[in-house]
Short mmCIF file of C-alpha atoms in Angstrom, two decimals:
data_model
loop_
_atom_site.label_atom_id
_atom_site.label_comp_id
_atom_site.label_asym_id
_atom_site.label_seq_id
_atom_site.Cartn_x
_atom_site.Cartn_y
_atom_site.Cartn_z
CA UNK A 478 0.00 0.00 0.00
CA UNK A 479 1.17 3.50 -0.76
CA UNK A 480 0.09 4.73 2.63
CA UNK A 481 0.48 2.61 5.73
CA UNK A 482 -0.89 3.14 9.21
CA UNK A 483 1.99 3.36 11.62
CA UNK A 484 2.17 0.29 13.85
CA UNK A 485 5.20 1.34 15.83
CA UNK A 486 6.50 4.60 17.20
CA UNK A 487 9.56 6.20 15.72
CA UNK A 488 12.54 5.44 17.91
CA UNK A 489 13.65 9.05 17.87
CA UNK A 490 10.40 10.21 19.52
CA UNK A 491 9.91 8.20 22.67
CA UNK A 492 7.27 9.05 25.20
CA UNK A 493 5.61 11.51 22.86
CA UNK A 494 4.60 8.71 20.51
CA UNK A 495 4.50 5.65 22.69
CA UNK A 496 2.18 7.35 25.13
CA UNK A 497 -0.36 8.33 22.51
CA UNK A 498 -2.34 5.14 22.75
CA UNK A 499 -4.14 6.75 25.72
CA UNK A 500 -6.99 9.15 25.10
CA UNK A 501 -5.53 12.66 24.91
CA UNK A 502 -6.50 15.14 27.60
CA UNK A 503 -7.07 17.76 24.93
CA UNK A 504 -10.77 18.18 24.01
CA UNK A 505 -9.90 17.74 20.34
CA UNK A 506 -8.99 14.04 20.25
CA UNK A 507 -8.84 13.58 16.49
CA UNK A 508 -5.50 12.20 15.37
CA UNK A 509 -3.87 10.49 12.40
CA UNK A 510 -0.75 8.34 12.35
CA UNK A 511 0.92 7.30 9.12
CA UNK A 512 4.21 5.73 8.13
CA UNK A 513 5.92 6.83 4.93
CA UNK A 514 8.99 5.28 3.32
CA UNK A 515 10.76 7.91 1.23
CA UNK A 516 14.20 9.48 0.80
CA UNK A 517 15.74 6.21 1.97
CA UNK A 518 14.12 6.82 5.36
CA UNK A 519 11.22 5.47 7.42
CA UNK A 520 9.13 8.51 8.32
CA UNK A 521 6.50 8.64 11.07
CA UNK A 522 3.84 11.36 11.20
CA UNK A 523 1.50 11.60 14.21
CA UNK A 524 -0.80 14.57 13.83
CA UNK A 525 -3.66 15.90 16.02
CA UNK A 526 -6.60 18.18 15.33
CA UNK A 527 -9.80 18.33 13.33
CA UNK A 528 -7.82 18.34 10.07
CA UNK A 529 -5.27 15.77 11.21
CA UNK A 530 -6.06 13.27 8.44
CA UNK A 531 -5.94 15.90 5.72
CA UNK A 532 -2.70 17.34 7.11
CA UNK A 533 -1.04 13.93 7.41
CA UNK A 534 -1.70 12.95 3.82
CA UNK A 535 -0.90 16.44 2.55
CA UNK A 536 2.45 16.05 4.31
CA UNK A 537 3.00 12.68 2.61
CA UNK A 538 2.16 14.15 -0.78
CA UNK A 539 4.65 16.93 -0.14
CA UNK A 540 7.36 14.44 0.82
CA UNK A 541 6.85 12.54 -2.41
CA UNK A 542 6.76 15.71 -4.50
CA UNK A 543 10.03 16.91 -3.02
CA UNK A 544 11.66 13.50 -3.34
CA UNK A 545 10.82 13.47 -7.06
CA UNK A 546 12.23 16.98 -7.38
CA UNK A 547 15.41 16.66 -5.32
CA UNK A 548 16.55 13.03 -5.30
CA UNK A 549 19.93 12.38 -6.84
CA UNK A 550 18.98 8.74 -7.53
CA UNK A 551 15.70 9.57 -9.31
CA UNK A 552 16.56 9.85 -13.01
CA UNK A 553 13.64 12.23 -13.54
CA UNK A 554 14.54 14.72 -10.80
CA UNK A 555 15.87 18.20 -11.41
CA UNK A 556 18.99 17.33 -9.40
CA UNK A 557 19.66 14.43 -11.78
CA UNK A 558 19.09 16.75 -14.72
CA UNK A 559 21.74 19.11 -13.35
CA UNK A 560 24.16 16.25 -12.75
CA UNK A 561 23.67 14.86 -16.25
CA UNK A 562 23.79 18.17 -18.15
CA UNK A 563 27.53 18.17 -18.81
CA UNK A 564 27.95 21.75 -17.67
CA UNK A 565 24.97 23.13 -19.59
CA UNK A 566 22.25 25.27 -17.94
CA UNK A 567 19.13 23.46 -16.78
CA UNK A 568 15.74 25.02 -16.12
CA UNK A 569 14.86 24.39 -12.46
CA UNK A 570 12.11 25.34 -10.05
CA UNK A 571 12.50 28.23 -7.65
CA UNK A 572 12.65 25.79 -4.73
CA UNK A 573 15.69 24.11 -6.21
CA UNK A 574 17.38 27.47 -6.73
CA UNK A 575 16.65 28.47 -3.12
CA UNK A 576 18.10 25.22 -1.82
CA UNK A 577 21.19 25.56 -3.99
CA UNK A 578 21.71 29.07 -2.66
CA UNK A 579 21.07 27.94 0.91
CA UNK A 580 23.64 25.18 0.42
CA UNK A 581 26.10 27.77 -0.84
CA UNK A 582 25.48 29.94 2.21
CA UNK A 583 26.01 27.08 4.69
CA UNK A 584 29.13 26.02 2.83
CA UNK A 585 30.51 29.54 3.07
CA UNK A 586 29.77 30.09 6.76
CA UNK A 587 31.16 26.68 7.75
CA UNK A 588 34.36 27.07 5.77
CA UNK A 589 33.35 24.35 3.32
CA UNK A 590 32.52 21.73 5.96
CA UNK A 591 29.08 21.47 4.37
CA UNK A 592 29.27 20.89 0.62
CA UNK A 593 26.65 19.35 -1.65
CA UNK A 594 29.26 18.87 -4.40
CA UNK A 595 30.92 16.09 -2.38
CA UNK A 596 28.55 13.66 -4.14
CA UNK A 597 31.11 11.94 -6.44
CA UNK A 598 33.41 11.30 -3.49
CA UNK A 599 30.57 9.77 -1.47
CA UNK A 600 29.84 7.53 -4.46
CA UNK A 601 33.51 6.55 -4.70
CA UNK A 602 33.21 5.16 -1.18
CA UNK A 603 30.08 3.26 -2.29
CA UNK A 604 27.64 4.90 0.11
CA UNK A 605 25.20 6.02 -2.58
CA UNK A 606 25.11 2.62 -4.27
CA UNK A 607 25.62 0.44 -1.15
CA UNK A 608 28.70 -1.02 -2.85
CA UNK A 609 31.30 -0.16 -0.25
CA UNK A 610 34.99 0.20 -1.05
CA UNK A 611 38.02 2.24 0.00
CA UNK A 612 39.03 4.40 -3.00
CA UNK A 613 42.67 5.08 -3.80
CA UNK A 614 44.29 8.43 -3.10
CA UNK A 615 44.79 9.18 -6.80
CA UNK A 616 41.09 8.66 -7.46
CA UNK A 617 40.12 10.88 -4.53
CA UNK A 618 42.53 13.62 -5.56
CA UNK A 619 40.97 13.72 -9.03
CA UNK A 620 37.41 13.80 -7.68
CA UNK A 621 38.26 16.55 -5.20
CA UNK A 622 39.19 18.89 -8.06
CA UNK A 623 35.45 19.03 -8.85
CA UNK A 624 34.35 19.59 -5.24
CA UNK A 625 33.50 23.08 -4.02
CA UNK A 626 30.52 25.38 -4.26
CA UNK A 627 32.41 27.56 -6.76
CA UNK A 628 31.48 24.82 -9.25
CA UNK A 629 27.73 25.23 -8.57
CA UNK A 630 25.97 28.12 -10.32
CA UNK A 631 22.47 29.28 -9.41
CA UNK A 632 22.60 32.98 -10.13
CA UNK A 633 19.70 33.23 -12.61
CA UNK A 634 15.97 33.36 -11.93
CA UNK A 635 15.06 30.01 -13.47
CA UNK A 636 18.16 27.98 -14.27
CA UNK A 637 21.30 26.53 -12.75
CA UNK A 638 24.34 24.65 -13.96
CA UNK A 639 27.33 22.73 -12.68
CA UNK A 640 30.87 22.83 -13.97
CA UNK A 641 31.65 19.71 -15.96
CA UNK A 642 32.69 16.88 -13.66
CA UNK A 643 30.81 18.30 -10.67
CA UNK A 644 27.87 16.43 -9.20
CA UNK A 645 25.61 17.43 -6.33
CA UNK A 646 23.57 15.60 -3.71
CA UNK A 647 21.04 17.53 -1.61
CA UNK A 648 20.69 14.65 0.86
CA UNK A 649 22.40 16.67 3.59
CA UNK A 650 19.79 19.41 3.43
CA UNK A 651 16.67 17.99 1.75
CA UNK A 652 15.05 16.30 4.77
CA UNK A 653 15.51 19.52 6.71
CA UNK A 654 13.69 21.39 3.98
CA UNK A 655 10.96 18.74 3.99
CA UNK A 656 10.39 19.30 7.72
CA UNK A 657 10.18 23.04 7.08
CA UNK A 658 7.48 22.40 4.49
CA UNK A 659 5.63 19.99 6.78
CA UNK A 660 5.66 22.65 9.50
CA UNK A 661 3.97 25.01 7.05
CA UNK A 662 1.33 22.39 6.26
CA UNK A 663 0.66 21.90 9.98
CA UNK A 664 0.28 25.64 10.45
CA UNK A 665 -2.00 26.02 7.41
CA UNK A 666 -4.28 23.27 8.75
CA UNK A 667 -4.46 24.60 12.29
CA UNK A 668 -2.78 21.53 13.74
CA UNK A 669 -2.34 22.07 17.49
CA UNK A 670 0.26 19.35 18.03
CA UNK A 671 2.20 16.75 16.09
CA UNK A 672 5.39 14.77 15.98
CA UNK A 673 7.21 14.20 12.72
CA UNK A 674 10.21 11.88 12.50
CA UNK A 675 12.27 11.65 9.31
CA UNK A 676 14.99 9.36 10.61
CA UNK A 677 17.46 11.69 12.30
CA UNK A 678 15.24 14.74 11.66
CA UNK A 679 12.52 15.35 14.26
CA UNK A 680 9.89 18.09 14.43
CA UNK A 681 8.12 18.50 17.77
CA UNK A 682 5.07 20.64 16.97
CA UNK A 683 3.23 22.10 19.95
CA UNK A 684 3.12 19.95 23.06
CA UNK A 685 1.73 16.57 24.07
CA UNK A 686 -2.00 16.18 24.74
CA UNK A 687 -1.37 16.47 28.49
CA UNK A 688 0.48 19.76 28.02
CA UNK A 689 3.96 18.38 28.60
CA UNK A 690 6.79 18.58 26.04
CA UNK A 691 7.50 15.81 23.55
CA UNK A 692 10.39 13.59 24.64
CA UNK A 693 13.02 13.13 21.94
CA UNK A 694 15.74 10.56 22.44
CA UNK A 695 19.27 11.08 21.14
CA UNK A 696 20.60 7.75 19.90
CA UNK A 697 23.74 6.49 21.61
CA UNK A 698 26.27 6.08 18.77
CA UNK A 699 27.88 3.22 20.68
CA UNK A 700 24.56 1.33 20.80
CA UNK A 701 22.87 2.12 17.48
CA UNK A 702 20.97 -1.16 17.28
CA UNK A 703 19.44 -0.97 20.76
CA UNK A 704 15.88 0.37 20.87
CA UNK A 705 16.54 1.80 24.34
CA UNK A 706 20.15 2.85 23.69
CA UNK A 707 20.17 6.61 24.15
CA UNK A 708 22.80 9.14 25.12
CA UNK A 709 20.15 11.47 26.53
CA UNK A 710 16.72 12.98 26.07
CA UNK A 711 15.35 16.37 25.05
CA UNK A 712 11.97 17.73 26.16
CA UNK A 713 10.85 19.90 23.24
CA UNK A 714 7.94 22.08 22.14
CA UNK A 715 7.83 23.77 18.73
CA UNK A 716 11.36 22.73 17.86
CA UNK A 717 13.48 20.88 15.34
CA UNK A 718 16.12 18.39 16.45
CA UNK A 719 18.43 16.97 13.77
CA UNK A 720 21.13 14.39 14.46
CA UNK A 721 24.04 13.38 12.26
CA UNK A 722 26.38 10.57 13.26
CA UNK A 723 28.96 8.22 11.88
CA UNK A 724 26.99 5.27 13.27
CA UNK A 725 24.12 5.80 10.83
CA UNK A 726 25.85 4.29 7.78
CA UNK A 727 29.27 2.70 7.67
CA UNK A 728 31.29 -0.31 6.60
CA UNK A 729 34.41 -2.05 7.86
CA UNK A 730 37.44 -3.17 5.89
CA UNK A 731 40.63 -4.70 7.27
CA UNK A 732 39.48 -3.93 10.79
CA UNK A 733 38.86 -0.22 10.17
CA UNK A 734 35.46 1.45 10.17
CA UNK A 735 34.54 3.99 7.48
CA UNK A 736 31.39 6.10 7.90
CA UNK A 737 29.40 8.09 5.38
CA UNK A 738 30.04 11.67 6.55
CA UNK A 739 32.86 12.74 4.26
CA UNK A 740 35.14 15.67 4.99
CA UNK A 741 35.18 17.76 1.78
CA UNK A 742 38.74 18.88 2.58
CA UNK A 743 40.20 15.36 2.52
CA UNK A 744 37.74 13.08 0.73
CA UNK A 745 37.86 10.72 3.71
CA UNK A 746 35.27 10.05 6.42
CA UNK A 747 35.50 12.90 8.92
CA UNK A 748 37.82 12.08 11.80
CA UNK A 749 36.72 14.88 14.12
CA UNK A 750 36.53 13.23 17.52
CA UNK A 751 32.72 13.35 17.43
CA UNK A 752 30.38 10.39 17.08
CA UNK A 753 27.17 12.41 16.76
CA UNK A 754 25.94 15.98 16.58
CA UNK A 755 22.38 17.07 17.37
CA UNK A 756 21.32 20.58 16.37
CA UNK A 757 18.21 22.01 18.06
CA UNK A 758 16.33 25.15 17.01
CA UNK A 759 12.89 26.64 17.54
CA UNK A 760 10.43 26.33 14.67
CA UNK A 761 8.49 29.29 13.35
CA UNK A 762 4.78 28.71 13.96
CA UNK A 763 3.99 31.46 11.46
CA UNK A 764 5.63 29.63 8.55
CA UNK A 765 8.36 30.92 6.27
CA UNK A 766 6.68 31.32 2.89
CA UNK A 767 8.36 28.29 1.34
CA UNK A 768 11.88 29.53 2.03
CA UNK A 769 14.47 27.25 3.61
CA UNK A 770 14.01 27.69 7.35
CA UNK A 771 15.23 26.40 10.69
CA UNK A 772 14.76 22.75 9.78
CA UNK A 773 16.96 23.24 6.73
CA UNK A 774 19.54 25.04 8.83
CA UNK A 775 19.62 22.28 11.45
CA UNK A 776 20.10 19.63 8.77
CA UNK A 777 23.01 21.42 7.12
CA UNK A 778 24.70 22.37 10.37
CA UNK A 779 24.45 18.90 11.91
CA UNK A 780 26.61 17.57 9.07
CA UNK A 781 29.00 20.52 8.98
CA UNK A 782 29.61 20.62 12.72
CA UNK A 783 30.26 16.87 12.78
CA UNK A 784 32.99 17.45 10.21
CA UNK A 785 34.36 20.46 12.10
CA UNK A 786 34.75 18.70 15.45
CA UNK A 787 34.00 19.77 19.03
CA UNK A 788 36.17 22.87 19.36
CA UNK A 789 35.23 24.44 16.04
CA UNK A 790 31.57 23.43 16.42
CA UNK A 791 31.32 25.19 19.78
CA UNK A 792 33.13 28.23 18.44
CA UNK A 793 30.64 28.37 15.55
CA UNK A 794 27.76 28.08 18.03
CA UNK A 795 29.14 30.98 20.05
CA UNK A 796 30.01 33.34 17.20
CA UNK A 797 27.99 32.54 14.05
CA UNK A 798 24.87 34.52 14.91
CA UNK A 799 22.64 31.55 14.08
CA UNK A 800 20.06 30.68 16.74
CA UNK A 801 20.55 27.02 17.67
CA UNK A 802 21.86 24.73 20.40
CA UNK A 803 23.89 21.55 20.38
CA UNK A 804 24.30 18.12 21.90
CA UNK A 805 27.70 16.67 20.99
CA UNK A 806 28.66 13.06 21.68
CA UNK A 807 32.41 12.60 21.65
CA UNK A 808 34.57 9.61 20.86
CA UNK A 809 36.21 9.87 24.27
CA UNK A 810 32.96 9.25 26.15
CA UNK A 811 31.47 12.68 26.84
CA UNK A 812 28.15 14.36 26.06
CA UNK A 813 28.48 18.12 25.68
CA UNK A 814 25.30 20.23 25.90
CA UNK A 815 25.12 23.95 25.15
CA UNK A 816 23.55 26.08 27.84
CA UNK A 817 20.47 27.10 25.84
CA UNK A 818 18.98 23.61 26.12
CA UNK A 819 20.58 22.44 29.37
CA UNK A 820 17.27 22.78 31.20
CA UNK A 821 15.44 20.53 28.72
CA UNK A 822 18.15 17.87 28.42
CA UNK A 823 18.23 14.77 30.61
CA UNK A 824 21.15 12.32 30.60
CA UNK A 825 20.78 8.58 30.30
CA UNK A 826 22.81 7.42 33.26
CA UNK A 827 22.96 3.88 31.90
CA UNK A 828 24.93 5.07 28.88
CA UNK A 829 28.21 5.46 30.75
CA UNK A 830 28.93 8.93 29.36
CA UNK A 831 30.07 11.89 31.40
CA UNK A 832 27.99 15.02 30.87
CA UNK A 833 28.93 18.66 30.73
CA UNK A 834 27.22 21.94 29.91
CA UNK A 835 29.09 24.66 28.06
CA UNK A 836 28.45 28.37 27.65
#
């Protein structure tokens, strides 16, 4: 079936979803739960309100529309058209242009740590095709000559082009943009509360039916296959939480683990001393007119800050001017929480991590 009723709660949203089998305290008890498989991700939407069913399926339709528009692996998408154009201009929608420009902005402000043109290097490692291999240095050096946002051109009103040899993948920003668009759909339909989980991207909309925040679990990178293996928990209302980690996709060869988050500076999996980064930001209940918003920002920054490592990530948090907070899980057994969310973060004492708050 194209649309499936969700039978299980998304792991990333714990008490907020698992507790919803009880009748909500809110007078408006209408709710819709659906599971969607798209963008190589299992997505769970649980939506409340009189228009919950309409909003849930409108959100699914939007996911599928954006997947067809933005997927690198869909031969009919505009991203594929750009990749296959051999350096020639391609007519693209305004949304694609906005995302390309947003990607350029996040690449610039993170010193290139976020870069959608890393796509051919990711493919060389086999992560796009699930055909894992360790590429040779000569191959990587050649591919890296085509990496960099200076090779991506989106300056016109209705077209874009890539320098020959450059390929892009919007996977590091697309699910964030999808959550921004879903937030707009929730607002347009007067949805009072909802939880949306797109794998590592979570939107906590409003609060739970009993008035308490939604509880969002941060997966413990050391225990990725354990349903109850968490590094900590966030209590969130009207917020995005996006996690990137090397545990999400990886392979091992000759006793060494290689994960899918590639450092654009080296062409190798980022060796930053971090095992996961969670970026948290408030969502705009008034909508953003279709522009890339906070969800998009969180998605891009979670990848970039993972590549940058703890020290540079915290410096960026302190000085960038962007409004967000962080939970960093380090390879040496620490969980670092920025002060803006310290009061809504709870450690998982069973995890064995030490915890610290930074300002």
